[in-house]
XYZ file of C-alpha atoms in Angstrom:
582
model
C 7.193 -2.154 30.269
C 6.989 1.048 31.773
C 4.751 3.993 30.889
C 5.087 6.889 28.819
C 4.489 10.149 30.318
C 4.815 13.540 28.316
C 6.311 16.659 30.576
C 6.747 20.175 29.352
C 9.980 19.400 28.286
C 10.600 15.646 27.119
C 8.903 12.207 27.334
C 9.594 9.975 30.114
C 9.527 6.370 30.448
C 8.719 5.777 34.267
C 10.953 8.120 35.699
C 13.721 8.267 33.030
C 13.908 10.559 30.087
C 13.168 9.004 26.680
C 14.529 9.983 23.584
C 12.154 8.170 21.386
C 14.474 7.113 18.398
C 11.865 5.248 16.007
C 11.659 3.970 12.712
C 8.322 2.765 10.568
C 7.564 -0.270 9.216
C 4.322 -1.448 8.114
C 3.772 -5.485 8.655
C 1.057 -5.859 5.739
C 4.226 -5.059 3.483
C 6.598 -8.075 5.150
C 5.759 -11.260 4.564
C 4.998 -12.539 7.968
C 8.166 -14.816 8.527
C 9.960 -12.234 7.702
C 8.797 -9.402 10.646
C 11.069 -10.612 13.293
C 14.095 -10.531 11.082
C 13.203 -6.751 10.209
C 12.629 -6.003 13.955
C 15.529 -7.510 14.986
C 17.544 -5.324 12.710
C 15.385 -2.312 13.638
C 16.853 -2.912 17.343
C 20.695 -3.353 15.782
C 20.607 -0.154 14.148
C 19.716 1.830 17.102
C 16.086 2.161 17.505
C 14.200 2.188 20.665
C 11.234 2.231 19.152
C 8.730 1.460 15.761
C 6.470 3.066 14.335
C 3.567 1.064 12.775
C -0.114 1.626 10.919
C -2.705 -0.262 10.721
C -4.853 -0.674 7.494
C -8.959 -0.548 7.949
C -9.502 -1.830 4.485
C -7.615 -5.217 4.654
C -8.312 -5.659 8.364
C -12.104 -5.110 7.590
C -12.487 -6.167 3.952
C -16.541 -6.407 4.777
C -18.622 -3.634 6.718
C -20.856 -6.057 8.904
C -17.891 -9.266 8.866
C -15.113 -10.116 12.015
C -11.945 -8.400 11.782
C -9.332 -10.603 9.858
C -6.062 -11.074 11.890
C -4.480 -14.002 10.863
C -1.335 -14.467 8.525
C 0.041 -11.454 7.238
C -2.475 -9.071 8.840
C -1.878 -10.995 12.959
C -1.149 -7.823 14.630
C -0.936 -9.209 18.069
C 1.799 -11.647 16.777
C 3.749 -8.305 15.369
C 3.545 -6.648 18.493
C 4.428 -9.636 20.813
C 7.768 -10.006 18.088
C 8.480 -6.037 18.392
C 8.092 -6.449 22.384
C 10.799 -9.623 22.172
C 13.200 -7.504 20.643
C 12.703 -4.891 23.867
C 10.865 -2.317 21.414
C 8.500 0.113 22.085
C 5.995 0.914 19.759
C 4.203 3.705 18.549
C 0.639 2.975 16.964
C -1.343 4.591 13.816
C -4.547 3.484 13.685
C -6.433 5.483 11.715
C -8.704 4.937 10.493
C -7.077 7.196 7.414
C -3.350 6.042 7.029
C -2.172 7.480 3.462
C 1.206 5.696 3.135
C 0.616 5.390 -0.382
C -1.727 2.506 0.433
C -4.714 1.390 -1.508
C -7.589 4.428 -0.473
C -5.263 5.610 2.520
C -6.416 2.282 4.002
C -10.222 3.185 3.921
C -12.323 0.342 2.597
C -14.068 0.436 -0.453
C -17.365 -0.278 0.788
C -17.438 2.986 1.817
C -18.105 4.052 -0.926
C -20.974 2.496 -1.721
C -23.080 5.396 -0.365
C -22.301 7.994 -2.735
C -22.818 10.813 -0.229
C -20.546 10.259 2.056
C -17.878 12.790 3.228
C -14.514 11.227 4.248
C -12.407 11.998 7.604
C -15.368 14.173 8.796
C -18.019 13.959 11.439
C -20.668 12.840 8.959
C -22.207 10.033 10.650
C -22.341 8.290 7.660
C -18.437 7.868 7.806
C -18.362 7.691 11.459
C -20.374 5.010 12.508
C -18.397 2.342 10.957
C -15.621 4.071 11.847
C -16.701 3.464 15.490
C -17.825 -0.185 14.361
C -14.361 -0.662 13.555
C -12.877 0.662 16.621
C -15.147 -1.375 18.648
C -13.995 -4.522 17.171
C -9.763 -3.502 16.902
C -9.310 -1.723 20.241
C -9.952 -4.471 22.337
C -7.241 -6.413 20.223
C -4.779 -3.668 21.218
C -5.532 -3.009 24.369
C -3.559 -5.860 25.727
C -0.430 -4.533 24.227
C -0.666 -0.890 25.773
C 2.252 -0.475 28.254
C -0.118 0.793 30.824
C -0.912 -3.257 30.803
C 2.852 -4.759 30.131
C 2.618 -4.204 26.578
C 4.926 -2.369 23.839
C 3.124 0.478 22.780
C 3.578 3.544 24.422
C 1.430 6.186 22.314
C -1.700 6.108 19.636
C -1.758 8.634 16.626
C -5.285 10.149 16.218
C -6.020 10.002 12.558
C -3.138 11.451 10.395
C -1.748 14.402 8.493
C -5.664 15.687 9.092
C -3.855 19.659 8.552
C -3.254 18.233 4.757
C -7.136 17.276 4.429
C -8.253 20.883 3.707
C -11.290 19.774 5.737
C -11.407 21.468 8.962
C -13.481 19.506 11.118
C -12.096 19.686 15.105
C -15.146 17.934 15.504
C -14.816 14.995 13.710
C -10.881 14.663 15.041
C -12.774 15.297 19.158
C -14.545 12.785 18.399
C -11.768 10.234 16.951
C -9.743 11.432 20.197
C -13.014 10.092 22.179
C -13.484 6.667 20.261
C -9.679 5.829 21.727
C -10.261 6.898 25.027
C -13.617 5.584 25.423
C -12.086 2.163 23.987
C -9.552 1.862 26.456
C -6.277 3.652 24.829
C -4.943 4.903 27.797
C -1.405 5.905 26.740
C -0.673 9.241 25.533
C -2.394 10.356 22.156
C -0.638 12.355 19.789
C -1.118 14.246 15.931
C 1.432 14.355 13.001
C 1.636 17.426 10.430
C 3.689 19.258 8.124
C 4.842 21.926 9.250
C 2.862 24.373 7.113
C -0.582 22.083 8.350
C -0.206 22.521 12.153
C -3.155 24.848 12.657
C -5.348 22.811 11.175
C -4.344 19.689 12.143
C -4.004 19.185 16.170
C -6.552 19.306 19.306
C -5.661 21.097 22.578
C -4.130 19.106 24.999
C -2.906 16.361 22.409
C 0.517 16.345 21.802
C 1.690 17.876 18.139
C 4.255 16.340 16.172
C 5.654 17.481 12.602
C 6.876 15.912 9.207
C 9.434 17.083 7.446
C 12.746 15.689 5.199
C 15.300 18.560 6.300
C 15.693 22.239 7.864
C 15.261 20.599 11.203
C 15.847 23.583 13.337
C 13.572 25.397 11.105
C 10.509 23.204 11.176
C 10.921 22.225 15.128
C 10.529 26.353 15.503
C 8.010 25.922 13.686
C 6.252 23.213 15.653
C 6.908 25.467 18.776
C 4.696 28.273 17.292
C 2.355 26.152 17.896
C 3.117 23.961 21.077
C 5.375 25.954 22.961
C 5.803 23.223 25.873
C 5.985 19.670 25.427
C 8.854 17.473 23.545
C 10.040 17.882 20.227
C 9.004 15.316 17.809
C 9.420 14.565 14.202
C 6.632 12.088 13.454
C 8.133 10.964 9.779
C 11.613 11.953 8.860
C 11.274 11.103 5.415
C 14.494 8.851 5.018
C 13.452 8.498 1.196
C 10.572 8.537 -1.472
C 8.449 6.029 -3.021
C 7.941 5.848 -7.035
C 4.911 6.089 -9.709
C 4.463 4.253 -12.627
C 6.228 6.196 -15.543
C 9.037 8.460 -13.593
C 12.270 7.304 -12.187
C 13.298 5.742 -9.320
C 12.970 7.823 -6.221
C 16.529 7.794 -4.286
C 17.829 10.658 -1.447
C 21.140 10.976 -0.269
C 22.446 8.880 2.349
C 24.730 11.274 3.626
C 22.377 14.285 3.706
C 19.915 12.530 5.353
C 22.446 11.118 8.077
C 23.610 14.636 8.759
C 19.584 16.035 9.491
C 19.262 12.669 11.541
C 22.300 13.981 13.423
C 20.562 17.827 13.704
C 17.214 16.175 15.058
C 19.204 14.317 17.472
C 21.580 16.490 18.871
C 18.505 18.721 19.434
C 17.573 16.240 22.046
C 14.028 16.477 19.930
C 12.077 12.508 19.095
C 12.510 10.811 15.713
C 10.700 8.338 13.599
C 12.519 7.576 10.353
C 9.656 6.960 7.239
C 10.557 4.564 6.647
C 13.098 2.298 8.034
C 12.067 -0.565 5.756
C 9.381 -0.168 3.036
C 8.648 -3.420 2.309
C 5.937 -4.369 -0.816
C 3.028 -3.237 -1.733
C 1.724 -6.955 -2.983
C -0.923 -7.810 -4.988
C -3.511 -4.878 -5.610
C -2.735 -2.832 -2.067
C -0.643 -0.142 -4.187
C -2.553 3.406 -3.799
C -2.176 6.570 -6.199
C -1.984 10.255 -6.157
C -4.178 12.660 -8.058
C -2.892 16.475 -8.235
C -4.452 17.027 -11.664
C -3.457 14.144 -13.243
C -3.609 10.345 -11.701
C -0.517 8.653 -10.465
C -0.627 5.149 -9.361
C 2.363 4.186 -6.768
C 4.280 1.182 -7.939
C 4.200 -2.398 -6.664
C 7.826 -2.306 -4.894
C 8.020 0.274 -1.402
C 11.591 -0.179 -1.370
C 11.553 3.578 -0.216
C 15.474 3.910 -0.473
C 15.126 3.137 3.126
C 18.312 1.765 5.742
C 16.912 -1.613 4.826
C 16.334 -2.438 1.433
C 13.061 -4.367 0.283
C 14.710 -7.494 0.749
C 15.752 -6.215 4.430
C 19.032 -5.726 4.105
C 21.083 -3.187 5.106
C 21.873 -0.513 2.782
C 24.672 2.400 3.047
C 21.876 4.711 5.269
C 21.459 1.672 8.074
C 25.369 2.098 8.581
C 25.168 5.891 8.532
C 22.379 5.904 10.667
C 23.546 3.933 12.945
C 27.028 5.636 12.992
C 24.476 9.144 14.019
C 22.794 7.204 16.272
C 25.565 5.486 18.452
C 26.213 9.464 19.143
C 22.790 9.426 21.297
C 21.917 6.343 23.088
C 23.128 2.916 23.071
C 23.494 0.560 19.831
C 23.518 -3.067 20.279
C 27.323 -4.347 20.635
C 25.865 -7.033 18.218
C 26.920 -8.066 14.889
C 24.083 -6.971 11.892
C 22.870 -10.481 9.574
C 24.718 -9.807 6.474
C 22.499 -9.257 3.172
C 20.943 -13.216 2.696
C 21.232 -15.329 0.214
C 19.451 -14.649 -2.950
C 17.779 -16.901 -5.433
C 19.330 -16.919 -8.772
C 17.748 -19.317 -12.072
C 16.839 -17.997 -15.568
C 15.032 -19.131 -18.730
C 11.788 -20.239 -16.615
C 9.439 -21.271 -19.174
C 5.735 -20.569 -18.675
C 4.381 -23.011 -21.778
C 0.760 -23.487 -20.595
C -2.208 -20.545 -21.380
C -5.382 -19.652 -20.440
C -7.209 -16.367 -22.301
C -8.907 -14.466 -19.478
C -11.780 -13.607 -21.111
C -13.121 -17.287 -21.745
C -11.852 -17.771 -17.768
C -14.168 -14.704 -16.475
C -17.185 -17.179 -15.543
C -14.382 -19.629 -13.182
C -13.608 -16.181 -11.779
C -16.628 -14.141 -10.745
C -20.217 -13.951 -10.687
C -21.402 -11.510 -13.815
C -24.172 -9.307 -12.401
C -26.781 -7.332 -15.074
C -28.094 -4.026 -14.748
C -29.006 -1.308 -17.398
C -26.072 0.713 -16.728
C -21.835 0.032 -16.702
C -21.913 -0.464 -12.298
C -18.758 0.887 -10.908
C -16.466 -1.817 -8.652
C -17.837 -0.733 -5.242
C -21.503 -1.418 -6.236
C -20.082 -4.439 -7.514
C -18.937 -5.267 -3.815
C -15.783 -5.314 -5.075
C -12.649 -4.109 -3.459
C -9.442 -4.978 -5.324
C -8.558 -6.022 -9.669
C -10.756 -5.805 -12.786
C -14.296 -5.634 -13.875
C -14.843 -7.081 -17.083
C -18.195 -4.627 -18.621
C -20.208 -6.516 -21.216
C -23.120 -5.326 -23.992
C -23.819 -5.358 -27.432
C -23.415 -2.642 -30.428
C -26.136 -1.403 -32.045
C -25.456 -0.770 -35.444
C -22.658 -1.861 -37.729
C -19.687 0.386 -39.076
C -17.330 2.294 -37.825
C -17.906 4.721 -34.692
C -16.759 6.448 -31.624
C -17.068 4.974 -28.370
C -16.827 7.265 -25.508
C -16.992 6.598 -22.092
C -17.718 8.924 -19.359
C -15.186 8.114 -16.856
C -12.346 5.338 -17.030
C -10.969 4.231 -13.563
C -8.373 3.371 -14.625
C -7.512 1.880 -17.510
C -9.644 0.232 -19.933
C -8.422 -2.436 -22.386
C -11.448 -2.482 -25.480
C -12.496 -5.742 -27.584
C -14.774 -6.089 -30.589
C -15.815 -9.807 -30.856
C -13.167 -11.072 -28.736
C -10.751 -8.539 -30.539
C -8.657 -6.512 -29.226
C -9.170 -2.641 -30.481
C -7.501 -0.677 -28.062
C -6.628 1.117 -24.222
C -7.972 3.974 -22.892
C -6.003 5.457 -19.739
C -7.458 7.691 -16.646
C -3.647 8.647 -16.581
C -3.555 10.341 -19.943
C -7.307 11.570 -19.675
C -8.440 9.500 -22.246
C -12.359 9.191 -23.283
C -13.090 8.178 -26.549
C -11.764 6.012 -29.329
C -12.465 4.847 -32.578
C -14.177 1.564 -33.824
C -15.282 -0.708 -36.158
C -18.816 -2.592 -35.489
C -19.052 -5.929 -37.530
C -22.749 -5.942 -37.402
C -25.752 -4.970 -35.406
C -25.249 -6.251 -32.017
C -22.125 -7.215 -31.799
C -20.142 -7.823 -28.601
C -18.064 -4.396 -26.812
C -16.159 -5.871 -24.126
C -14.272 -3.697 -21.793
C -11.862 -5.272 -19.353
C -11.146 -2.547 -16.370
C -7.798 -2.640 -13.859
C -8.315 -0.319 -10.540
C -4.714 0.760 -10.668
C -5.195 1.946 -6.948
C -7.732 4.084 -5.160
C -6.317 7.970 -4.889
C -4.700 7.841 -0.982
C -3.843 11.648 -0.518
C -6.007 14.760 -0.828
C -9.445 15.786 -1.898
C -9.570 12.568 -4.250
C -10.277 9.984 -1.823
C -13.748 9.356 -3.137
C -12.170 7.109 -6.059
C -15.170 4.914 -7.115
C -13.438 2.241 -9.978
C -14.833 0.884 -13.040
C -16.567 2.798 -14.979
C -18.124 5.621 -13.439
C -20.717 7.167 -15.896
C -22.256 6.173 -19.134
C -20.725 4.846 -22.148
C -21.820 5.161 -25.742
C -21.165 4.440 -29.293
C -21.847 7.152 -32.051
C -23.873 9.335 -29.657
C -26.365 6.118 -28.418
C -25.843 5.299 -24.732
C -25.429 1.943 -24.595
C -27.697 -0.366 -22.205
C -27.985 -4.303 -21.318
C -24.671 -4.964 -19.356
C -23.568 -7.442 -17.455
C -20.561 -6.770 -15.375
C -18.684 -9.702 -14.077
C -15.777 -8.739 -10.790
C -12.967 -10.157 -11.443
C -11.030 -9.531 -7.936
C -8.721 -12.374 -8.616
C -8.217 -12.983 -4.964
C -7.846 -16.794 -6.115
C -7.173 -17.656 -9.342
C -6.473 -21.835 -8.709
C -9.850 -22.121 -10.202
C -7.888 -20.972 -14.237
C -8.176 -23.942 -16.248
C -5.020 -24.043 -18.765
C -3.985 -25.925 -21.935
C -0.853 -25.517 -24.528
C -3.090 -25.034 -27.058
C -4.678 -21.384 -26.263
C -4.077 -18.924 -29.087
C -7.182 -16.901 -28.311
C -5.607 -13.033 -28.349
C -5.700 -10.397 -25.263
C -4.861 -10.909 -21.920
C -4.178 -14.429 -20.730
C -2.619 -16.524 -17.839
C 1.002 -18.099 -18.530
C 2.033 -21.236 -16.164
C 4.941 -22.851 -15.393
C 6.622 -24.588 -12.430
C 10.483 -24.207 -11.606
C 12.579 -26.234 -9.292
C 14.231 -25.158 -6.384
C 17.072 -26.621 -3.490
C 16.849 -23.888 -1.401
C 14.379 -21.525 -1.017
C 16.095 -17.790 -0.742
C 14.701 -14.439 -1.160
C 14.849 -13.448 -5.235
C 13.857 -10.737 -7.645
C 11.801 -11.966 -10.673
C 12.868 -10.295 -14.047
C 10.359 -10.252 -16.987
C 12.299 -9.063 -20.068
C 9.383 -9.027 -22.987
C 6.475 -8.930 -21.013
C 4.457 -5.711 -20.901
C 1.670 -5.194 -17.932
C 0.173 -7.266 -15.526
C 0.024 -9.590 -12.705
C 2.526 -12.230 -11.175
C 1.799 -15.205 -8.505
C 3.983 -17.672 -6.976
C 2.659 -20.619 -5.048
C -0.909 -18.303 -5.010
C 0.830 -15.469 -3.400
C 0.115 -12.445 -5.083
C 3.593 -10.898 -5.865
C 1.820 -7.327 -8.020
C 1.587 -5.425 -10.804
C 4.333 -5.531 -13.121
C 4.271 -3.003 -16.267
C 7.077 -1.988 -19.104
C 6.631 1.313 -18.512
C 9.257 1.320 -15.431
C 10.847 2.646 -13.303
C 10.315 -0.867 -11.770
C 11.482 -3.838 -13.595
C 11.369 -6.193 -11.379
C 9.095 -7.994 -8.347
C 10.320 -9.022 -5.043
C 9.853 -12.359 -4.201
C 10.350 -13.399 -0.388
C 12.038 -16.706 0.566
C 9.105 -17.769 2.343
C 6.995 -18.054 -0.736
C 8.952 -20.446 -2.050
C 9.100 -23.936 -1.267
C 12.080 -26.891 -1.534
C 11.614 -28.971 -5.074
C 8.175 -27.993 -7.705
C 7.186 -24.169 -7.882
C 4.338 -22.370 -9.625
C 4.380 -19.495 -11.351
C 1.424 -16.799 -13.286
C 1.547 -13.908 -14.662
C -2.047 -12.469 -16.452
C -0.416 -10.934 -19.594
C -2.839 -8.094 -19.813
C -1.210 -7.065 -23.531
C 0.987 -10.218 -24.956
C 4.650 -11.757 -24.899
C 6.314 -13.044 -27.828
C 8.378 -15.826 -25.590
C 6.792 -16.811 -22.372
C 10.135 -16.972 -20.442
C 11.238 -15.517 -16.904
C 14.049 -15.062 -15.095
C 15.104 -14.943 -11.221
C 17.946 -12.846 -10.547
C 19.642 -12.069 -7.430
C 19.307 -8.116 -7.366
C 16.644 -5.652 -7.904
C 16.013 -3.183 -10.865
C 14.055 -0.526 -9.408
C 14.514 1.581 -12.650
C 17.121 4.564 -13.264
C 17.383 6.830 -10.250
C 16.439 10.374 -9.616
């Protein structure tokens, strides 16, 4: 492909002008049969181009191990599919990503020196970010366009104005690490409009963020860059939800008409996002402006393709706007697929976690509660372990709950305490001297925006009962990165959170949403494949489930019940509830 060259007045692609007209996805949200399907329909609405990021934490899940880039995380394979379709792409590397991903996409190990300052030129912070480089660059390099490949630019870091932090040096240096790895395409920066100053390096090209007022914030931007094209980095098509509002939806005719003003501008667009996608298993990050938000498991984003990918009312207005500009595909667009539709799925077998926890992880003993990163731990629960020393009743207060701790007495259950609702302390009743205080902990997501990133999990300070601190615990991770090790029966009454099992037939596999009317909080698998977090509180009701998960004839599927159900029964439906909209 040819190379992209930026002028003082608009990018060129060899020696024609290039309106860049882009759109993100993120590949660690798609199941992996599913990413040339989205690309293709990326192409059919219009784009040119996609915009992608790549997450440090799940590509390097251990500081010293290889990279991991097979199934789901085979970047190569996504940019050899997005170069099939004839699209450029535009690459986010990092190493801080934010889109509401677990930590921004920083690993957790990081954490395990307590010192460390984020996204700045500590060396402490840099030197694995340079490991890192060292190891992904040469993966990418191949796929540059200055060698035949898709991607025509590389984002240095991202949103760095937002950080607060300041450091030009750290953000020279990041610009370095690329160069000196090989990225020789153009480099660029993405801010808000109001974080310009502080987030862009001379001779770098600036791009800005924004959801309307075009005309306004591209003025903006020239304030600061007054040659060079226009871009806007993320034209927020939509919004993602938390756990506890509603369900995040913009206008699809409001947000056609500022696509329109961008692009009759003759400024560069990326939509955020074009397809959202899932954030499965654990990956879900949080926000923390006061008071701790985690994101919820579905990224549907109100995007022009819906979680499922299919086309929504903003693909067609988009693509309507776009068809203005440049060229659209003379091609029909897949109509939404087939969905999956069977209820009363019974889930008759149980396991109680708690007399699981030794099939599950290795229980570790230390005098004090050891939060999840010391742990080694990256992703689920920590089940915390001791005794009580005296008999009656008492308070038990713990220091700091990250981020939600369910509390047993002897097995039983005695209540929650919630980082959400700033919640300490509660009140108990000791049987007798030295009686067991279990506390079951669920990282709800690692804070991925602002000065929160340092988000150690578990508990994070001492805990005691009537004024005592208590000592003598053993701490056992329970990561549940595998969980085909649960032994089950029919005959499991033990109380608090358990595994439910049951299979379900199926013809033909098809892409289906599974309802869970009566449950309350916690996990669902199909087949092994972590679907996420599922919780009564809304706005999400129910959990995507890709075709590809599911196989022709005998299906698994577990939830871990972190509260109870009355009738262990599921459903699979053919549409989404996402909650009440906004």
């Amino acid at each position: 492909m040819p190379e992209l060259t930026i002028t003082d007045e608009d990018f060129r692609l060899g020696d024609e002008p290039l309106q860049i007209i882009s759109g993100s996805l993120h590949y660690f949200r798609i199941h992996p049969e599913q990413w040339a399907d989205r690309l293709h329909k990326a192409r059919l609405m219009g784009l040119n181009t996609v915009d992608v990021y790549v997450p440090w934490n799940l590509h390097q899940p251990h500081p010293d191990g290889p990279l991991v880039l097979d199934g789901g995380l085979d970047l190569p394979r996504f940019l050899e599919l997005a170069a099939a379709q004839g699209l450029h792409v535009l690459l986010r590397p990092g190493p801080y990503i934010c889109a509401e991903w677990e930590a921004g996409g920083l690993p957790a190990w990081l954490l395990t020196d307590p010192g460390i300052r984020l996204r700045t030129a500590d060396p402490r912070y840099l030197m694995p970010v340079a490991r890192y480089f060292s190891r992904l660059l040469p993966v990418v390099l191949p796929h540059l366009a200055t060698r035949g490949g898709p991607v025509l630019a590389v984002q240095v870091e991202n949103e760095y104005g937002a950080s607060g932090l300041g450091d030009t040096v750290y953000l020279e240096r990041l610009a370095a690490l690329l160069r000196e790895g090989g990225i020789d395409v153009p480099l660029f920066t993405s801010d808000q409009a109001g974080d310009l100053a502080d987030g862009g390096l001379p001779d770098i090209l600036r791009t800005v963020n924004f959801s309307g007022d075009a005309t306004k914030n591209f003025e903006t931007l020239r304030k600061h860059q007054p040659t060079g094209p226009l871009m806007c980095a993320e034209f927020w098509s939509g919004w993602f939800d938390r756990w506890g509002g509603g369900h995040g939806t913009r206008s699809a005719a409001e947000k056609a008409a500022t696509l329109d003003e961008i692009l009759a501008s003759g400024a560069s667009v990326n939509i955020y996002m074009l397809h959202g996608g899932t954030n499965f298993g654990f990956t879900n990050g949080a926000n923390d402006k006061g008071r701790y938000r985690p994101t919820v498991t579905s990224y549907d984003y109100d995007s022009p393709l819906d979680e499922a990918g299919d086309p929504t009312e903003k693909f067609w207005l988009f693509r309507e706007v776009i068809a203005k500009y440049a060229p659209v595909p003379d091609e029909p667009v897949p109509a939404a697929g087939p969905k999956l539709d069977l209820q009363g799925i019974r889930l008759p077998e149980r396991a109680s976690l708690l007399t699981q926890t030794v099939r599950l992880g290795m229980p570790q003993r230390a005098d004090r509660p050891l939060a999840m990163e010391e742990l080694g731990q990256d992703f689920g629960f920590v089940l915390y372990e001791t005794a009580l020393p005296t008999a009656g009743t008492g308070t038990l207060r713990l220091a700091g709950v990250r981020d939600r701790a369910q509390v047993f007495v002897e097995g039983q259950p005695v209540g929650t305490l919630e980082r959400e609702g700033q919640e300490s302390a509660l009140s108990l009743r000791s049987p007798a001297a030295g009686a067991r205080l279990a506390l079951l902990v669920e990282n709800q997501g690692r804070v991925n925006y602002g000065p929160g990133l340092k988000d150690w999990k578990g508990i994070a300070g001492p805990v005691s009962f009537d004024g005592e601190d208590l000592t003598g615990w053993t701490a056992t991770p329970l990561p549940l990165a595998d969980i085909g090790e649960v032994s089950y029966t029919t005959a499991d009454t033990e109380p608090g959170p358990a595994f439910h099992r049951g299979t379900f037939e199926v013809r033909r596999p098809a892409d289906t949403y599974l309802h869970l009317p009566g449950w309350s909080k916690g996990n669902a698998w199909i087949n092994g494949f972590a679907l996420g977090r599922y919780w009564s509180r809304g706005p999400q009701r129910s959990l995507y489930v890709p075709g590809p998960v599911l196989r022709e004839g005998v299906n698994e599927i577990v939830l871990l019940e972190l509260h109870g159900v009355h009738t262990p029964v599921v459903q699979l439906r053919e549409s989404a509830d996402l909650g009440t909209a906004e």
